[in-house]
Short mmCIF file of C-alpha atoms in Angstrom, two decimals:
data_model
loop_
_atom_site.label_atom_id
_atom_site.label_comp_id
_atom_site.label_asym_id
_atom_site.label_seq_id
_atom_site.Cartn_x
_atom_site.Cartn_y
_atom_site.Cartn_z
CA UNK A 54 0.00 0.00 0.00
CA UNK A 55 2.60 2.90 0.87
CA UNK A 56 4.71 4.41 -2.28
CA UNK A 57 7.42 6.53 -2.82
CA UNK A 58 6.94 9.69 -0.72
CA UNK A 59 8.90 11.84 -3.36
CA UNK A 60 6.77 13.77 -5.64
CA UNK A 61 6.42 12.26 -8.83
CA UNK A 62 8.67 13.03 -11.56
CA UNK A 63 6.10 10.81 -14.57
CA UNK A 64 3.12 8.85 -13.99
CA UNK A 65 1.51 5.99 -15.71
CA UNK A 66 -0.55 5.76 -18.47
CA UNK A 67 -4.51 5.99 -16.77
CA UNK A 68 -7.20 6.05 -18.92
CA UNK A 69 -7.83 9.34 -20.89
CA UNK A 70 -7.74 11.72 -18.65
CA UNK A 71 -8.20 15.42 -19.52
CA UNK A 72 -6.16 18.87 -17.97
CA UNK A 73 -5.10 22.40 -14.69
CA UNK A 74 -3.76 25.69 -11.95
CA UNK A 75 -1.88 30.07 -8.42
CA UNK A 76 -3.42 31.13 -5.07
CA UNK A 77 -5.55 33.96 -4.22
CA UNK A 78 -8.82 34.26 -2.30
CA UNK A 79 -12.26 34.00 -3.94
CA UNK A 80 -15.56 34.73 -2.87
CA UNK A 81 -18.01 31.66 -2.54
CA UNK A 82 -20.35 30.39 -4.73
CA UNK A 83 -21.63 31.35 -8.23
CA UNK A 84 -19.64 34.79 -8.35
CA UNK A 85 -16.50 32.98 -9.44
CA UNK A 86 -18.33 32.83 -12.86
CA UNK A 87 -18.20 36.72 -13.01
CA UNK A 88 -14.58 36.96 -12.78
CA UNK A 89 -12.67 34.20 -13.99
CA UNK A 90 -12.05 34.23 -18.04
CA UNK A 91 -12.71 31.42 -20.09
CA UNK A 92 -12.05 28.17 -19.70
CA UNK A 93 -12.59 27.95 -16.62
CA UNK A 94 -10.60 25.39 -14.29
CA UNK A 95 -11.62 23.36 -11.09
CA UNK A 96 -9.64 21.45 -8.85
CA UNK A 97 -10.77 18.77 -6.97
CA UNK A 98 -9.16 16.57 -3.78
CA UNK A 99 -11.99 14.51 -2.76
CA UNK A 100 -15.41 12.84 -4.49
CA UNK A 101 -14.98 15.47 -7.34
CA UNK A 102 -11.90 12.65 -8.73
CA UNK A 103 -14.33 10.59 -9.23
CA UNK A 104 -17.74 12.03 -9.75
CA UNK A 105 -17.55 15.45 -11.04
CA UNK A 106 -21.49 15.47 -10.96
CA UNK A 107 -21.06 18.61 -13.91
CA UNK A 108 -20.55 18.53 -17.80
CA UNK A 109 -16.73 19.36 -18.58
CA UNK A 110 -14.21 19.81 -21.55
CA UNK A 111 -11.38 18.36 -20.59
CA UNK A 112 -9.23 17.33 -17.48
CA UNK A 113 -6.05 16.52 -16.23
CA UNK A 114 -4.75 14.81 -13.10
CA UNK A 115 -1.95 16.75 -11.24
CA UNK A 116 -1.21 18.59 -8.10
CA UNK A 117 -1.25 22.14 -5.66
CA UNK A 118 1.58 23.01 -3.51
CA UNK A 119 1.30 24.22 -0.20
CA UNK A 120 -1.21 22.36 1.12
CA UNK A 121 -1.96 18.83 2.70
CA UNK A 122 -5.32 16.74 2.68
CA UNK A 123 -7.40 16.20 5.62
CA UNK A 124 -10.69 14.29 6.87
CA UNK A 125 -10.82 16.94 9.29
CA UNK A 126 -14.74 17.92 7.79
CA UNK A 127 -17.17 16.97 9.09
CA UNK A 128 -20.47 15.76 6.22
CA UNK A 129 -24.07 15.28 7.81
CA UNK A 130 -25.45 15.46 3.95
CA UNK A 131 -23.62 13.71 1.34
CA UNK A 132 -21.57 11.22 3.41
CA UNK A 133 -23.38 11.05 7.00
CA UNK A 134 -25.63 12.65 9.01
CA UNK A 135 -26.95 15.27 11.60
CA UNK A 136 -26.79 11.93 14.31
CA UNK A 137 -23.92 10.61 13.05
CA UNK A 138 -21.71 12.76 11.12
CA UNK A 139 -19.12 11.35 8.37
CA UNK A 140 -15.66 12.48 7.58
CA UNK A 141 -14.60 13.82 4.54
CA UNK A 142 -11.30 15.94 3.26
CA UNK A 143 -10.56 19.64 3.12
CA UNK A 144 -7.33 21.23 2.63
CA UNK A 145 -4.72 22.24 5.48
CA UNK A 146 -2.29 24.74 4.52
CA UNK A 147 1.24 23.23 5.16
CA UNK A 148 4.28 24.64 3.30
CA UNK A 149 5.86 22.07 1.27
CA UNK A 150 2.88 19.70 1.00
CA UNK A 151 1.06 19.07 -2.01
CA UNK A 152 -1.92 17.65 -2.65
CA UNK A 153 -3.14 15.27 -5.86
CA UNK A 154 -6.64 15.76 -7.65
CA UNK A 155 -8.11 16.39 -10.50
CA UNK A 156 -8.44 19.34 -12.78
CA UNK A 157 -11.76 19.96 -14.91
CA UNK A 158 -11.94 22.16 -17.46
CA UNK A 159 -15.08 24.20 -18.37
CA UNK A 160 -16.10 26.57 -21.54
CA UNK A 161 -18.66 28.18 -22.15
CA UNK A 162 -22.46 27.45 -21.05
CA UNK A 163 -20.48 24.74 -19.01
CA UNK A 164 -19.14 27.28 -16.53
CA UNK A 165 -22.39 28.65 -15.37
CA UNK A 166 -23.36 25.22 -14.76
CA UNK A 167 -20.45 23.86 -13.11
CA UNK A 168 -20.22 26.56 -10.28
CA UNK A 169 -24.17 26.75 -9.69
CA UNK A 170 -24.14 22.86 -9.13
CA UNK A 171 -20.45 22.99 -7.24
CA UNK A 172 -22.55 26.26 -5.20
CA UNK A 173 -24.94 23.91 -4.04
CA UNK A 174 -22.84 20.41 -3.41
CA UNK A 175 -19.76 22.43 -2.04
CA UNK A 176 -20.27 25.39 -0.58
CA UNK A 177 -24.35 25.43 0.83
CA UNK A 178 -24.17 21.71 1.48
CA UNK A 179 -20.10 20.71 2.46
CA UNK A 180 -19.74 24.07 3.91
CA UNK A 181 -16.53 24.84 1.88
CA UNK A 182 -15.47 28.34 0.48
CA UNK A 183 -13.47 28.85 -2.38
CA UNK A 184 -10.07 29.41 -3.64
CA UNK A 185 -7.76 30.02 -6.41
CA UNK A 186 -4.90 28.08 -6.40
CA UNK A 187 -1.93 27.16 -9.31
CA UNK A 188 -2.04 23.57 -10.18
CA UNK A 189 0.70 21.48 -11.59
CA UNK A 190 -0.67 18.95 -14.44
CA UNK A 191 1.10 15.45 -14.31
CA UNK A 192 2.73 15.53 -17.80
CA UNK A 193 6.10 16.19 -18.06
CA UNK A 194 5.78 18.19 -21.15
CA UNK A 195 3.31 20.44 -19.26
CA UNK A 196 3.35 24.15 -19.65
CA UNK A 197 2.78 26.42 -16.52
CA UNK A 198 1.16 26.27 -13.86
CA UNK A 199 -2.79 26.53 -14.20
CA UNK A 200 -5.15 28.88 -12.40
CA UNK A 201 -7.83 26.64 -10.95
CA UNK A 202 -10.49 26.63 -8.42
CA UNK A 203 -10.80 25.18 -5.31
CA UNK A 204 -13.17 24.79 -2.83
CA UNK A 205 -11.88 24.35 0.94
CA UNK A 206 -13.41 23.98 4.51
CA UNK A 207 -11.98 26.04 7.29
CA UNK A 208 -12.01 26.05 11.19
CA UNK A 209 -14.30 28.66 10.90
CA UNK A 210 -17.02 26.11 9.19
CA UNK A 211 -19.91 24.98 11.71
CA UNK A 212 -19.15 21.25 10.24
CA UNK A 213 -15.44 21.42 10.93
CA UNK A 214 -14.57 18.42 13.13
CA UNK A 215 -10.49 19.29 13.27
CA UNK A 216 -7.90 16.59 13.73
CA UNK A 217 -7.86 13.27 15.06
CA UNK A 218 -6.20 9.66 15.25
CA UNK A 219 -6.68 7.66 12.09
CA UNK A 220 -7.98 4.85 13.76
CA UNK A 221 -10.62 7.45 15.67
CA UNK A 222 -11.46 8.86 12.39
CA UNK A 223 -11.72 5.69 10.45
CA UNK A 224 -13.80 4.36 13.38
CA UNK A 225 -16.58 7.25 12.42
CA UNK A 226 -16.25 6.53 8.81
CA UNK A 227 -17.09 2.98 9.29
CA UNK A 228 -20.36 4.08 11.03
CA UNK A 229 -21.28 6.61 8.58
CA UNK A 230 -23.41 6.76 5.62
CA UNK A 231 -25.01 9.70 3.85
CA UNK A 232 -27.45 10.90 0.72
CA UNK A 233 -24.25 10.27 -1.71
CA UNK A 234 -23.66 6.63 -0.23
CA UNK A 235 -21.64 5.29 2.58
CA UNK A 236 -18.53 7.03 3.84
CA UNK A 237 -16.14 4.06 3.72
CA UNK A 238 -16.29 4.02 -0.44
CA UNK A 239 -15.73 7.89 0.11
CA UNK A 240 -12.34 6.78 1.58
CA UNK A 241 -11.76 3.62 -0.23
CA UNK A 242 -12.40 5.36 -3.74
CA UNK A 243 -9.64 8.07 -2.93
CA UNK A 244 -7.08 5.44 -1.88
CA UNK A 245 -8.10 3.93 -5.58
CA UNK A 246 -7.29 7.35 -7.36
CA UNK A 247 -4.28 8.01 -5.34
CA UNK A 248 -2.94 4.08 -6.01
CA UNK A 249 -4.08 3.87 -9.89
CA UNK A 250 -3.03 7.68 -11.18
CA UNK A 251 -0.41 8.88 -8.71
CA UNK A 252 1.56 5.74 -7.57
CA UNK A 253 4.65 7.96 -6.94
CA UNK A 254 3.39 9.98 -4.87
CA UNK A 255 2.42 10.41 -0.94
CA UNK A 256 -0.60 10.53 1.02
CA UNK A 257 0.53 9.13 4.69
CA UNK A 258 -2.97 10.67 6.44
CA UNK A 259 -4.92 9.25 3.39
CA UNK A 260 -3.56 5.43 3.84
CA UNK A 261 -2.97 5.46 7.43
CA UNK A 262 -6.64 5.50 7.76
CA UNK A 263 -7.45 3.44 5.24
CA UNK A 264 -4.66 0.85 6.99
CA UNK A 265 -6.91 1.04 9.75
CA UNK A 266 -10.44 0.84 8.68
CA UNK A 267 -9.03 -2.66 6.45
CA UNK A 268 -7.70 -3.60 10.55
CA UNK A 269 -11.01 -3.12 12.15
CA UNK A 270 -12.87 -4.95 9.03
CA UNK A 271 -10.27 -7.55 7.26
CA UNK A 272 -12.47 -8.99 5.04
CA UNK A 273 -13.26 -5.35 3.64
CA UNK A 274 -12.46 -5.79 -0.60
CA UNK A 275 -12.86 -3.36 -3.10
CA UNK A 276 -12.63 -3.18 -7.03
CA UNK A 277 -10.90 -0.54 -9.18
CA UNK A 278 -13.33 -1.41 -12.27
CA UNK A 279 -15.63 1.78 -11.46
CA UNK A 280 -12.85 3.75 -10.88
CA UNK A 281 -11.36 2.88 -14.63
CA UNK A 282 -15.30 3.52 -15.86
CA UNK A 283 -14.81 7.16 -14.22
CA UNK A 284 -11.63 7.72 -15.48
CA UNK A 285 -12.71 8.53 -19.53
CA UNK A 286 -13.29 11.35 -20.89
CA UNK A 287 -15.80 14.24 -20.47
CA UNK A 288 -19.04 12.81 -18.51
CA UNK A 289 -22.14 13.90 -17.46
CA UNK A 290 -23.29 13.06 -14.38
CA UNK A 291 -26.58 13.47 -11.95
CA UNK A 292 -24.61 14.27 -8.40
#
């Protein structure tokens, strides 16, 4: 299960996969629409790898810098609820971290679309604000950075749980379940992602917990078949 913690210098060959991008603050919701110039880019770290739920161009798998993943939020919608609260990821600043996702592009009618849906799933229902950040596609031959957005969850969020042990925190995913399905294919289907498209790379909070959860159920098995489905090229999907 663990990999090479260095970043990744090439990746395998996934499934078509499409392409991302600098860091400054952005105001939540569908106002990113207003100020960001076509195409429009969006970064995602969690159940946005795998089910966009929006209509997009193209995308690419890559990385941000300065941050580090976290199931520090808390979800009593998709991926839990108001009695018993799942945990999903959010982004912790941490100099010299980075963090693998997914980059989506969007053009034209696909834009308004995107961030109105993202408004509702992200920000109104996860609780997360957004941000622009410069992401780092996985190709070699890869130009500069892109400007993307992101959508985060702060301390200051009302569903912020904060840090805990893995095996505490894999303990509450194994008892959580929400709208979107249960939380432990939340966590499984990110190890997937991280294992099949960034096998160089790092994510010690991401399998640590997954260690754990397959220690408290050993005969837990999973397939990476849906994740290849997901994997092609632009998609629509119902959230």
């Amino acid at each position: 299960m663990k990999r090479d913690p260095q970043l990744p210098e090439e990746s395998p060959e996934p499934p078509p996969r499409p392409p991302l991008s600098s860091s400054s603050s952005s105001p939540p919701g569908q106002a990113e629409g207003a100020e960001l110039a076509a195409p429009v880019w969006i970064f995602g770290y969690g159940s946005l790898v795998w089910r966009p739920g929006f209509e997009f161009t193209s995308r690419k798998v890559g990385f941000i810098r300065g941050y580090s993943r976290r199931f520090w939020q808390g979800d009593t919608f998709h991926r839990g609820s108001e009695k018993m609260p799942g945990r999903v990821v959010t982004l912790l600043e941490d100099c010299g971290a980075c963090t693998w996702g997914v980059a989506y592009e969007v053009r034209g009618e696909q834009i308004a679309a995107s961030l109105e849906y993202l408004n509702m799933r992200e920000a109104v229902l996860g609780g997360y604000d957004t941000k622009l950040v410069k992401f780092h596609p996985q190709e070699k031959d890869a130009e500069e950075p892109i400007l993307a957005l992101v959508y985060i969850a702060t301390p200051q969020n009302p569903s912020y749980l904060g840090p805990a042990s893995e095996e505490d925190i894999a303990a509450q995913i194994i008892v959580s379940s929400g709208c979107a399905g249960h939380n432990i294919e939340y966590l499984l289907r990110l190890a997937d992602f991280m294992r099949y498209f960034c096998p160089q790379a790092e994510d010690k909070h991401l399998f640590s917990i997954e260690e754990a959860l397959i220690s408290i159920l050993p005969c837990l098995y999973y397939t990476e078949e849906p994740l290849e489905e997901t994997a092609s090229v632009p998609q629509k999907s119902k959230g």
